[in-house]
Amino acid sequence: MANELGRSTSPYLRQHADNPVEWREWSERAFAEARERDVPVFLSVGYSACHWCHVMAHESFEDAATAAYLSEHFVSVKVDREERPDVDAIYMSATVAMTGQGGWPMSVFLTPAGEPFFCGTYFPKDTRGGMASFRQVLEAIADAWQHRREQLDGIGKRVVEQLGAHQPAGEEAFDLDRAVQLLKTDFDPVDAGFGRAPKFPPSMVLDFLLRHHRRTGDEDALAMVAHTCDRMARGGMYDQLAGGFARYSVDGQWVVPHFEKMLYDNALLLDVYTHWWTLSGDPLARRVAEETAGFLLAELRTPEGGFASALDADTEGEEGKYYVWTPDELRQVLGDDAAWVIELCDVTGTFEHGTSVLQLRRDPEDVERWDRVRSTLAQVRSRRPYPGRDDKVVAAWNGLAITALTRAGVVLDRPEYVEAAAAAARLIREVHLDGARLYRTSRDGVRGSADGVLEDYAAFAQGCLTLLGATGDVEWFRVAEGLLGRVLEQFVADGSYFDTAADAEQLVWRPQDATDNATPSGVSLAAEALITFASLTGSDSYETAAHQALQASATIAARASRFAGRALAVAETIAGGPLEIAVVAADDSLTGSARELVRVAFADAPWGTPIAAGAPGLGVPLMDGRGLVGGSPAAFVCQKFTCRLPVTLPEHLRQELRPTD
């Protein structure tokens, strides 16, 4: 038998194709092999940009003796968590339940029936800090499998029974004011953000707070956003040379990042900074939004028009090597400017081995000098070995990017962002969609085998509906209609939303998780897309489905608001109406005054307001019966399809949407 990962479409799996471990991809065939040999399955789950995944691979999976032991006593299965979030969710739930913590790489030992009986994360090659070595773990499990098999089988069955029990939706109402108060208790008034180190960018919570401020005028909500956005953008977690955010800060002051850059983080944060700019006009907000969009287009766009998943934390096996600087390096590169930059960017050994990440805690007084220096440093850095890029295209994360780029492109008057969003949407439509079925990933224009999960359908549907308002192309409405129809058909059972389709692969239990964590939950995204579609169509059934989806997050929102940010944001949109805006243009080109009406609609309406734009008779129910006014493009502000008098001037539309400004 041989390692089978070389034919995978996952860059993460292909990173392990040369391991001496006889890896299998997740498949029924792998479990059949385990049943035939009567050995347990060793399941290793990680992702391409994961630093400790690379460490464990180098220490253990590249070791011939360890590989030989695995081959003799186990069937080894490698899973890309980004390609199979359903598998990851199931066994991460087991890992957290059995060990009290989770993380990647995730190392789980299963019966041939797929039942987990022993879980962990990173295991070192040698005994270290009280941790057993990976070889010791393997030997103990092989011995237990041979001599205490009934005990292991019993553990696996109990885990499946307990964790696989269906969790009914909560019945609490969304109390948006109380959620803000809960967030205040978690807010760091000194360094901003929520909770303690490590600090993750709280993008969805910030989105909720901005929407709450827009509806209620709550200044504390806006202040928490402003403080957090300012600190994140000025610290080392933000790439001061090329834009884009790292995954998180290892400290509480946003200084030292975990250097991987994820598409989903940058898509969500692009949306937050764009939204913040519409409410504050802060030049920092606009700069960071434009730089983050620039990062997406320059460094994550694939030749096929989609967006790659991530950049690795490591370069040549060293974390952060591409991004950090020493004072001597700066002196060699910058000459007389070096001392100024060392002081301005706090190059004082903030990282390891005397290196520093660049910060920009204040705006430089000499902006032209900074721009020149920044350009020089970016050019020098570009000659360094580049971090690895996971170039698989994930439908859900591209959906988030499509929405964020579309909004930013319209609001900031950067049409190239909208064009990039439309190109990504075309790739997902043409490669990932097969009839009504959506597949989760592609690479190099070749579709992967993993079925789309709820977040894929919902995020892409919302991206399509956002494009509808910016482009006037009714095709995006039709695509979203097909996606959401399948959501209601395949992902809902007895009033509950599941993360996998009814006709997808049957796992040991069917995952459903309403937590908004690193990314929005599938059910929160479904609530958002369904309420948008209901607003554009007047469909009571879709509106009911949206409220039903939102209810899945009610208990989390009431008890741990930090982990229901997207659900709370959707609840804010609903509390504000939701409004609907139809912009009727002379044709589908959306030029001239029509384009400006669309821009005002995106910028000045509550964030997430459903918008349809295009020629009369577009084919979207909200547009039916609405036409030009005196031959001029017109905007109709509606609620439940009852509209105010149309306006033809952008300033009048702005007054309609912000009457107190």
XYZ file of C-alpha atoms in Angstrom:
661
model
C 0.000 0.000 0.000
C 1.119 3.564 -0.655
C 0.343 7.132 0.285
C -2.743 8.137 -1.736
C -2.755 11.915 -1.235
C -0.938 12.816 -4.456
C -4.173 12.769 -6.428
C -6.062 15.026 -4.011
C -7.293 18.478 -5.029
C -6.528 19.785 -1.523
C -3.202 21.656 -1.234
C -3.039 20.614 2.427
C -3.349 16.931 1.608
C -0.865 17.276 -1.212
C 1.636 18.708 1.287
C 1.590 15.227 2.848
C 1.770 13.264 -0.389
C 5.477 12.530 0.092
C 5.164 11.398 3.718
C 6.153 7.787 4.334
C 2.806 7.457 6.150
C 0.360 5.457 4.024
C -2.273 8.181 4.141
C -5.810 7.655 2.903
C -8.321 10.366 2.083
C -11.570 10.331 4.027
C -13.705 7.689 2.310
C -15.787 4.606 2.939
C -12.955 2.636 1.361
C -10.597 3.682 4.155
C -13.023 2.511 6.829
C -13.639 -0.722 4.922
C -9.885 -1.317 5.038
C -9.928 -0.780 8.812
C -12.790 -3.260 9.198
C -11.041 -5.816 7.042
C -7.775 -5.493 8.976
C -9.597 -5.017 12.304
C -7.481 -2.008 13.275
C -8.425 1.463 14.484
C -8.387 4.547 12.284
C -5.949 7.347 13.033
C -7.623 10.559 11.830
C -5.385 13.613 11.418
C -7.188 16.888 10.643
C -5.494 20.163 9.799
C -5.217 22.869 7.173
C -2.580 24.335 4.920
C -1.803 27.526 6.855
C -1.582 25.796 10.256
C 1.845 26.211 11.874
C 1.596 23.317 14.342
C 0.266 21.055 11.614
C 3.547 21.632 9.777
C 5.515 20.979 12.979
C 3.823 17.642 13.657
C 4.212 16.632 10.025
C 7.942 17.340 10.130
C 8.491 15.652 13.490
C 6.319 12.573 13.086
C 4.746 12.093 9.659
C 8.074 12.465 7.857
C 9.707 9.967 10.232
C 10.085 6.509 8.670
C 9.871 4.594 11.952
C 6.685 6.393 13.033
C 5.184 5.834 9.589
C 5.981 2.118 9.726
C 4.293 1.802 13.124
C 1.211 3.632 11.872
C 1.038 1.372 8.819
C 1.248 -1.780 10.921
C -1.328 -0.872 13.570
C -3.693 1.718 12.018
C -5.369 2.965 8.893
C -4.228 6.589 8.657
C -6.680 9.137 7.249
C -5.752 12.758 6.523
C -8.493 15.429 6.282
C -8.349 19.066 5.246
C -10.708 20.743 7.710
C -11.413 23.508 5.211
C -12.514 21.003 2.584
C -14.525 18.825 4.999
C -15.881 21.104 7.725
C -18.523 18.472 8.520
C -15.913 15.864 9.447
C -13.919 18.490 11.340
C -16.984 19.680 13.280
C -17.938 16.188 14.414
C -14.534 15.168 15.675
C -13.681 18.574 17.095
C -16.832 18.310 19.204
C -15.561 14.965 20.462
C -12.060 16.342 21.080
C -13.340 19.289 23.107
C -15.744 17.067 25.067
C -13.063 14.501 25.890
C -10.080 16.797 26.531
C -11.555 20.200 27.370
C -9.794 21.910 24.482
C -9.458 21.796 20.734
C -7.149 22.906 17.986
C -5.199 21.775 14.985
C -3.645 19.482 14.119
C -6.443 17.373 15.546
C -5.505 13.759 16.240
C -8.427 11.390 16.771
C -8.537 7.618 17.030
C -11.694 5.943 15.742
C -13.246 2.534 15.597
C -13.803 1.195 12.057
C -17.396 2.428 12.516
C -16.102 6.007 12.804
C -16.709 6.310 16.556
C -14.051 8.370 18.407
C -12.516 6.820 21.519
C -9.340 8.886 22.060
C -8.703 12.494 21.043
C -5.940 15.046 21.145
C -4.332 17.797 19.132
C -0.585 18.216 18.628
C 1.574 15.437 20.023
C 5.346 16.034 20.061
C 7.802 13.501 18.723
C 9.521 13.337 22.105
C 8.184 13.578 25.642
C 7.946 17.280 26.422
C 6.489 19.418 29.188
C 4.467 16.575 30.646
C 3.044 15.616 27.242
C 3.316 12.063 26.027
C 5.189 11.614 22.785
C 3.249 10.684 19.674
C 4.928 7.263 19.594
C 3.891 6.606 23.210
C 0.298 7.496 22.338
C 0.338 5.145 19.346
C 1.768 2.272 21.371
C -0.727 2.735 24.207
C -3.668 2.775 21.812
C -2.432 -0.247 19.868
C -2.064 -2.140 23.159
C -5.518 -1.091 24.354
C -7.036 -2.105 21.009
C -5.541 -5.565 21.390
C -6.281 -6.133 25.070
C -9.185 -3.807 26.026
C -11.187 -3.667 22.814
C -14.625 -3.733 24.457
C -13.713 -0.694 26.562
C -12.699 1.329 23.497
C -15.811 0.292 21.564
C -17.946 1.335 24.528
C -16.299 4.749 24.752
C -16.887 5.350 21.051
C -20.562 4.406 21.214
C -21.200 6.616 24.261
C -19.506 9.610 22.629
C -21.661 9.252 19.521
C -24.853 8.859 21.568
C -24.165 11.892 23.748
C -22.762 14.322 21.208
C -25.026 13.233 18.378
C -28.218 13.946 20.322
C -30.338 16.520 18.478
C -30.233 19.967 20.059
C -33.572 21.802 19.678
C -33.525 25.512 18.960
C -33.845 27.860 21.900
C -37.019 29.805 22.489
C -35.523 32.999 23.869
C -36.228 36.252 22.081
C -33.367 38.333 20.741
C -32.729 41.163 23.211
C -30.370 43.363 21.203
C -29.868 45.984 23.907
C -28.926 43.281 26.412
C -26.480 41.766 23.927
C -24.684 45.116 23.739
C -24.510 45.243 27.531
C -23.024 41.731 27.647
C -20.420 42.761 25.119
C -19.516 45.795 27.214
C -18.644 43.512 30.138
C -16.242 41.580 27.881
C -14.738 44.655 26.236
C -11.115 45.590 26.928
C -11.265 49.361 27.560
C -7.482 49.761 27.265
C -6.414 47.632 24.309
C -9.865 47.069 22.759
C -11.304 43.824 21.512
C -13.076 41.302 23.685
C -11.653 38.940 26.274
C -7.983 38.219 26.857
C -5.073 37.012 24.755
C -4.969 35.521 22.261
C -7.227 38.084 20.607
C -9.084 37.253 17.439
C -10.582 39.924 15.186
C -14.225 40.113 16.353
C -15.517 40.996 12.893
C -19.094 39.759 13.272
C -19.538 41.368 16.693
C -18.270 44.666 15.267
C -20.747 44.342 12.396
C -23.575 43.868 14.904
C -22.477 46.878 16.961
C -22.323 49.085 13.864
C -25.822 48.013 12.819
C -27.055 48.584 16.377
C -25.588 52.082 16.434
C -27.171 52.845 13.051
C -30.607 51.856 14.368
C -30.463 53.198 17.921
C -27.773 55.879 18.001
C -25.975 53.995 20.819
C -22.629 55.831 21.057
C -21.055 53.179 23.273
C -21.582 50.592 20.538
C -19.843 52.815 17.994
C -17.025 53.616 20.426
C -16.243 49.914 20.952
C -16.023 49.459 17.200
C -13.862 52.526 16.648
C -11.418 51.608 19.416
C -11.106 48.006 18.234
C -10.782 48.822 14.549
C -8.163 51.467 15.313
C -6.041 49.175 17.501
C -6.232 46.212 15.130
C -5.243 48.294 12.109
C -2.331 49.995 13.875
C -0.822 46.883 15.424
C 1.303 44.070 14.077
C -1.691 41.911 13.215
C -2.304 44.177 10.231
C 0.230 44.080 7.404
C 1.429 47.682 7.292
C 3.133 47.166 3.921
C 0.627 45.247 1.802
C -2.657 45.345 3.700
C -4.588 42.388 5.012
C -4.971 40.937 8.498
C -3.306 37.942 10.093
C -5.435 35.324 11.824
C -5.091 36.630 15.386
C -2.811 38.355 17.876
C -0.993 36.095 20.330
C -0.935 38.943 22.875
C -3.644 41.252 24.155
C -2.252 44.393 22.526
C -2.517 43.342 18.834
C 1.291 43.379 18.490
C 2.458 39.890 17.485
C 0.280 38.015 15.019
C -0.138 34.383 14.262
C 1.005 35.089 10.749
C -1.386 33.048 8.611
C -3.721 35.222 6.520
C -7.159 33.756 5.873
C -9.590 34.739 3.145
C -12.559 34.637 5.490
C -10.999 36.998 8.043
C -10.079 39.536 5.413
C -13.458 39.353 3.697
C -15.295 39.899 6.983
C -12.957 42.705 8.075
C -13.169 44.425 4.700
C -16.921 44.608 5.236
C -16.504 45.953 8.773
C -14.074 48.730 7.812
C -16.233 49.726 4.839
C -19.292 49.830 7.100
C -17.401 51.807 9.760
C -16.370 54.354 7.134
C -20.000 54.923 6.055
C -20.894 55.802 9.649
C -17.788 57.686 10.745
C -16.007 59.013 7.669
C -12.764 58.104 9.469
C -9.929 58.155 6.905
C -8.306 55.175 8.650
C -11.431 53.130 7.934
C -11.310 53.918 4.241
C -7.561 53.339 3.982
C -7.756 49.929 5.638
C -10.785 48.923 3.582
C -9.004 49.814 0.344
C -5.746 48.169 1.392
C -7.535 44.995 2.488
C -9.443 44.828 -0.775
C -6.135 45.405 -2.546
C -4.603 42.488 -0.635
C -7.449 40.206 -1.712
C -7.055 41.161 -5.358
C -3.251 41.132 -5.423
C -2.384 38.141 -3.258
C -5.378 35.808 -3.005
C -7.020 36.004 -6.437
C -6.547 32.855 -8.510
C -6.031 32.741 -12.297
C -9.597 31.440 -12.655
C -11.031 34.513 -10.889
C -11.748 33.033 -7.490
C -10.028 33.721 -4.180
C -7.542 31.355 -2.559
C -8.120 30.197 0.991
C -5.023 31.372 2.826
C -1.379 32.303 3.045
C 0.728 30.175 5.381
C 2.156 31.455 8.633
C 5.479 29.827 7.738
C 8.107 30.566 5.125
C 10.724 27.865 4.644
C 9.562 26.298 7.899
C 9.980 29.479 9.939
C 6.960 31.286 11.304
C 6.653 34.922 10.264
C 9.944 34.958 8.334
C 8.444 36.846 5.380
C 7.035 39.670 7.513
C 9.559 40.566 10.252
C 12.519 42.966 10.306
C 15.589 43.717 12.398
C 16.992 47.210 12.931
C 20.098 46.251 10.952
C 18.004 45.171 7.965
C 16.187 48.485 8.007
C 19.451 50.418 8.198
C 20.802 48.534 5.187
C 17.664 49.142 3.152
C 16.615 52.635 4.232
C 19.795 54.459 5.144
C 18.969 57.839 6.671
C 15.269 56.936 6.974
C 15.960 53.889 9.140
C 16.041 55.576 12.559
C 12.736 57.315 11.817
C 11.068 54.041 10.775
C 12.522 52.092 13.722
C 10.905 54.578 16.094
C 7.678 54.986 14.107
C 7.073 51.238 13.664
C 8.355 50.128 17.097
C 11.135 47.895 15.766
C 12.334 46.929 19.239
C 12.393 43.127 19.144
C 8.648 42.616 19.484
C 8.863 39.127 17.909
C 11.517 36.406 18.170
C 15.325 36.488 17.814
C 15.481 40.277 17.840
C 13.019 40.663 14.965
C 9.895 42.812 14.934
C 6.635 43.052 13.134
C 5.917 46.543 11.853
C 3.300 48.574 13.707
C 1.923 52.021 12.941
C 0.508 53.222 16.235
C 0.084 56.761 14.945
C -0.241 58.385 11.555
C 3.152 59.722 10.413
C 3.397 63.489 10.185
C 5.345 63.196 6.928
C 2.940 61.082 4.867
C 4.966 61.348 1.658
C 8.067 60.089 3.447
C 6.134 57.131 4.869
C 4.655 56.277 1.478
C 8.139 56.276 -0.048
C 9.604 54.140 2.737
C 6.656 51.771 2.672
C 7.075 51.251 -1.060
C 10.786 50.526 -0.630
C 10.183 48.011 2.153
C 7.437 46.290 0.174
C 9.786 45.937 -2.813
C 12.572 44.501 -0.653
C 10.182 42.114 1.074
C 8.818 40.910 -2.253
C 12.241 39.427 -3.005
C 12.060 37.207 0.072
C 10.738 33.638 -0.265
C 6.938 33.961 -0.283
C 4.717 32.101 2.193
C 2.921 29.048 0.892
C -0.519 29.719 -0.535
C -3.460 27.381 -0.159
C -5.038 28.061 -3.526
C -8.171 25.992 -3.231
C -11.332 28.014 -3.734
C -13.945 27.528 -0.991
C -17.502 28.429 -1.979
C -18.516 29.874 1.413
C -15.454 32.070 1.846
C -15.678 33.295 -1.722
C -19.299 34.144 -0.958
C -18.158 36.301 1.961
C -15.579 37.968 -0.290
C -18.146 38.566 -3.040
C -20.458 40.348 -0.594
C -17.678 42.431 0.970
C -16.032 43.415 -2.313
C -19.363 44.314 -3.875
C -20.346 46.590 -1.018
C -16.886 48.162 -0.824
C -16.767 48.639 -4.582
C -20.073 50.470 -4.649
C -19.607 52.510 -1.476
C -15.981 53.500 -2.121
C -16.567 53.994 -5.864
C -14.066 51.294 -6.798
C -15.746 49.419 -9.671
C -12.790 47.042 -9.986
C -13.857 45.480 -6.683
C -17.331 44.741 -8.043
C -15.800 43.313 -11.215
C -13.585 41.008 -9.122
C -16.594 39.926 -7.053
C -18.567 39.108 -10.192
C -15.646 37.113 -11.608
C -15.464 35.037 -8.428
C -19.220 34.484 -8.524
C -18.995 33.295 -12.127
C -16.320 30.776 -11.156
C -18.465 29.374 -8.335
C -21.506 29.245 -10.620
C -19.693 27.578 -13.508
C -17.401 25.176 -11.620
C -18.959 24.499 -8.218
C -22.622 24.316 -9.226
C -24.010 21.157 -10.806
C -27.709 21.721 -11.282
C -28.969 22.637 -7.836
C -26.070 20.925 -6.017
C -23.166 23.076 -4.871
C -19.713 21.599 -4.298
C -17.522 23.155 -1.645
C -14.111 23.501 -3.298
C -12.206 23.754 -6.540
C -8.555 24.110 -7.450
C -7.096 25.199 -10.776
C -10.636 25.294 -12.134
C -11.275 21.635 -11.223
C -14.145 20.910 -8.866
C -13.441 18.925 -5.692
C -15.567 16.013 -4.521
C -16.792 17.426 -1.190
C -20.455 18.418 -1.050
C -21.239 21.984 -0.108
C -22.425 22.495 3.456
C -25.006 24.998 4.667
C -22.504 27.865 4.905
C -21.519 27.363 1.252
C -25.074 27.619 -0.044
C -26.025 30.535 2.188
C -22.871 32.655 1.835
C -22.826 32.277 -1.941
C -26.548 33.043 -2.161
C -26.046 36.238 -0.155
C -23.117 37.187 -2.383
C -25.300 36.728 -5.463
C -28.102 38.845 -4.007
C -25.614 41.593 -3.139
C -24.288 41.520 -6.714
C -27.858 41.884 -7.975
C -28.133 45.307 -6.347
C -24.777 46.468 -7.688
C -24.932 45.157 -11.252
C -28.576 44.869 -12.272
C -27.843 41.339 -13.541
C -30.939 39.241 -12.789
C -28.950 36.031 -13.300
C -27.597 36.429 -9.767
C -31.143 36.512 -8.415
C -31.925 33.254 -10.229
C -28.787 31.561 -8.896
C -29.643 32.607 -5.331
C -33.208 31.363 -5.765
C -31.940 27.906 -6.732
C -29.461 27.768 -3.863
C -31.980 28.802 -1.217
C -34.592 26.434 -2.581
C -32.154 23.589 -2.013
C -31.381 24.889 1.484
C -35.024 24.579 2.463
C -35.330 21.200 0.770
C -32.145 19.541 2.025
C -30.889 21.285 5.169
C -34.055 21.663 7.247
C -35.767 18.851 9.119
C -38.573 19.221 11.670
C -37.905 22.923 11.913
C -34.156 22.548 12.576
C -31.264 23.533 10.315
C -28.406 21.106 9.811
C -24.953 21.822 8.426
C -25.039 18.952 5.937
C -27.617 18.098 3.302
C -29.990 15.194 3.747
C -28.563 13.563 0.625
C -24.899 14.103 1.591
C -22.613 11.434 3.058
C -24.049 10.056 6.300
C -21.560 10.484 9.148
C -21.752 9.166 12.729
C -24.008 12.098 13.513
C -25.398 14.993 11.518
C -23.667 18.196 12.617
C -25.518 21.383 13.476
C -23.749 24.292 15.129
C -25.250 27.756 15.484
C -22.077 29.308 16.904
C -20.584 32.266 15.021
C -16.919 31.589 15.622
C -14.026 32.118 13.182
C -16.630 32.264 10.427
C -20.386 32.841 10.566
C -22.370 29.705 11.268
C -24.248 28.171 8.382
C -27.567 28.828 10.070
C -26.777 32.537 10.670
C -25.779 32.902 7.033
C -28.963 31.105 6.015
C -31.048 33.513 8.101
C -29.353 36.452 6.367
C -29.768 35.141 2.821
C -33.344 34.012 3.428
C -34.476 37.365 4.851
C -32.775 39.140 1.938
C -34.555 36.915 -0.561
C -37.871 37.263 1.272
C -37.533 41.050 1.157
C -36.883 41.008 -2.588
C -39.788 38.665 -3.326
C -42.395 39.327 -0.647
C -42.363 35.607 0.177
C -43.929 34.830 3.547
C -42.538 31.291 3.495
C -38.957 32.496 3.086
C -39.462 35.099 5.800
C -40.751 32.404 8.141
C -37.768 30.215 7.261
C -35.396 33.114 8.013
C -36.889 33.664 11.466
C -36.758 29.928 12.095
C -33.060 29.879 11.177
C -32.327 32.861 13.375
C -34.020 31.204 16.335
C -31.312 28.528 16.339
C -28.900 31.172 17.681
C -31.190 32.716 20.285
C -29.790 30.875 23.299
C -26.192 31.628 22.326
C -27.050 35.289 21.720
C -28.658 35.561 25.144
C -25.817 33.894 27.050
C -22.622 34.456 25.057
C -23.180 37.311 22.637
C -19.565 37.199 21.401
C -20.369 33.916 19.683
C -23.555 35.041 17.957
C -22.273 38.116 16.140
C -23.674 37.336 12.696
C -27.014 36.207 14.109
C -27.269 39.436 16.112
C -26.377 41.475 13.018
C -29.185 39.792 11.067
C -31.568 40.383 13.973
C -30.597 44.080 13.835
C -31.439 44.234 10.135
C -34.831 42.684 10.844
C -35.419 45.067 13.770
C -34.770 47.971 11.435
C -37.544 46.939 9.068
C -36.051 45.423 7.125
C -36.240 48.051 4.427
C -36.155 47.183 0.736
C -34.794 49.478 -1.941
C -35.544 49.281 -5.654
C -33.474 51.420 -8.015
C -35.014 51.594 -11.483
C -32.643 52.594 -14.282
C -33.146 53.246 -17.963
C -31.210 50.055 -18.744
C -29.040 47.448 -17.028
C -25.859 49.508 -17.234
C -26.516 51.420 -13.980
C -24.603 54.497 -15.121
C -24.969 58.179 -14.294
C -27.616 59.070 -11.738
C -28.720 55.429 -11.437
C -25.240 54.466 -10.306
C -25.214 57.263 -7.739
C -28.618 56.193 -6.406
C -27.257 52.671 -5.994
C -24.198 54.025 -4.178
C -26.361 56.001 -1.755
C -28.580 52.973 -1.201
C -25.604 50.813 -0.242
C -23.878 53.476 1.858
C -26.745 55.128 3.687
C -29.339 52.415 4.231
C -28.950 50.092 7.215
C -26.137 47.674 6.390
C -27.512 44.543 4.770
C -30.627 46.228 3.382
C -31.892 44.187 0.389
C -31.345 46.182 -2.815
C -32.548 45.431 -6.342
C -31.407 47.564 -9.234
C -31.842 47.435 -12.988
C -34.144 48.157 -15.867
C -37.947 48.047 -15.490
C -39.255 44.514 -15.696
C -36.018 43.053 -14.354
C -37.720 39.897 -13.153
C -37.350 40.550 -9.416
C -40.743 40.931 -7.696
C -39.661 44.049 -5.752
C -39.129 45.801 -9.102
C -42.547 44.874 -10.512
C -44.711 47.881 -11.341
C -41.970 50.370 -10.574
C -40.667 52.508 -13.387
C -38.749 55.597 -14.312
C -40.028 58.928 -13.011
C -40.263 61.549 -15.706
C -37.859 59.491 -17.755
C -35.240 59.575 -14.973
C -33.861 56.753 -12.810
C -35.687 56.513 -9.495
C -35.259 54.889 -6.096
C -38.133 53.383 -4.126
C -37.686 52.867 -0.373
C -40.109 50.194 0.744
C -41.100 47.995 3.642
C -43.107 44.830 3.000
C -43.487 46.085 -0.588
C -45.231 49.264 0.593
C -43.142 52.078 -0.828
C -42.675 55.756 -0.143
C -42.827 58.183 -3.015
C -39.943 57.597 -5.419
C -36.979 59.951 -5.471
C -34.736 60.755 -8.399
C -31.964 62.756 -6.725
C -29.260 61.042 -4.644
C -29.446 63.712 -1.934
C -33.180 63.091 -1.546
C -32.572 59.364 -1.198
C -29.959 60.094 1.460
C -32.503 62.206 3.355
C -35.004 59.343 3.148
C -32.465 56.942 4.619
C -30.870 59.249 7.195
C -33.573 61.766 8.092
C -31.785 62.966 11.259
C -28.400 63.658 9.634
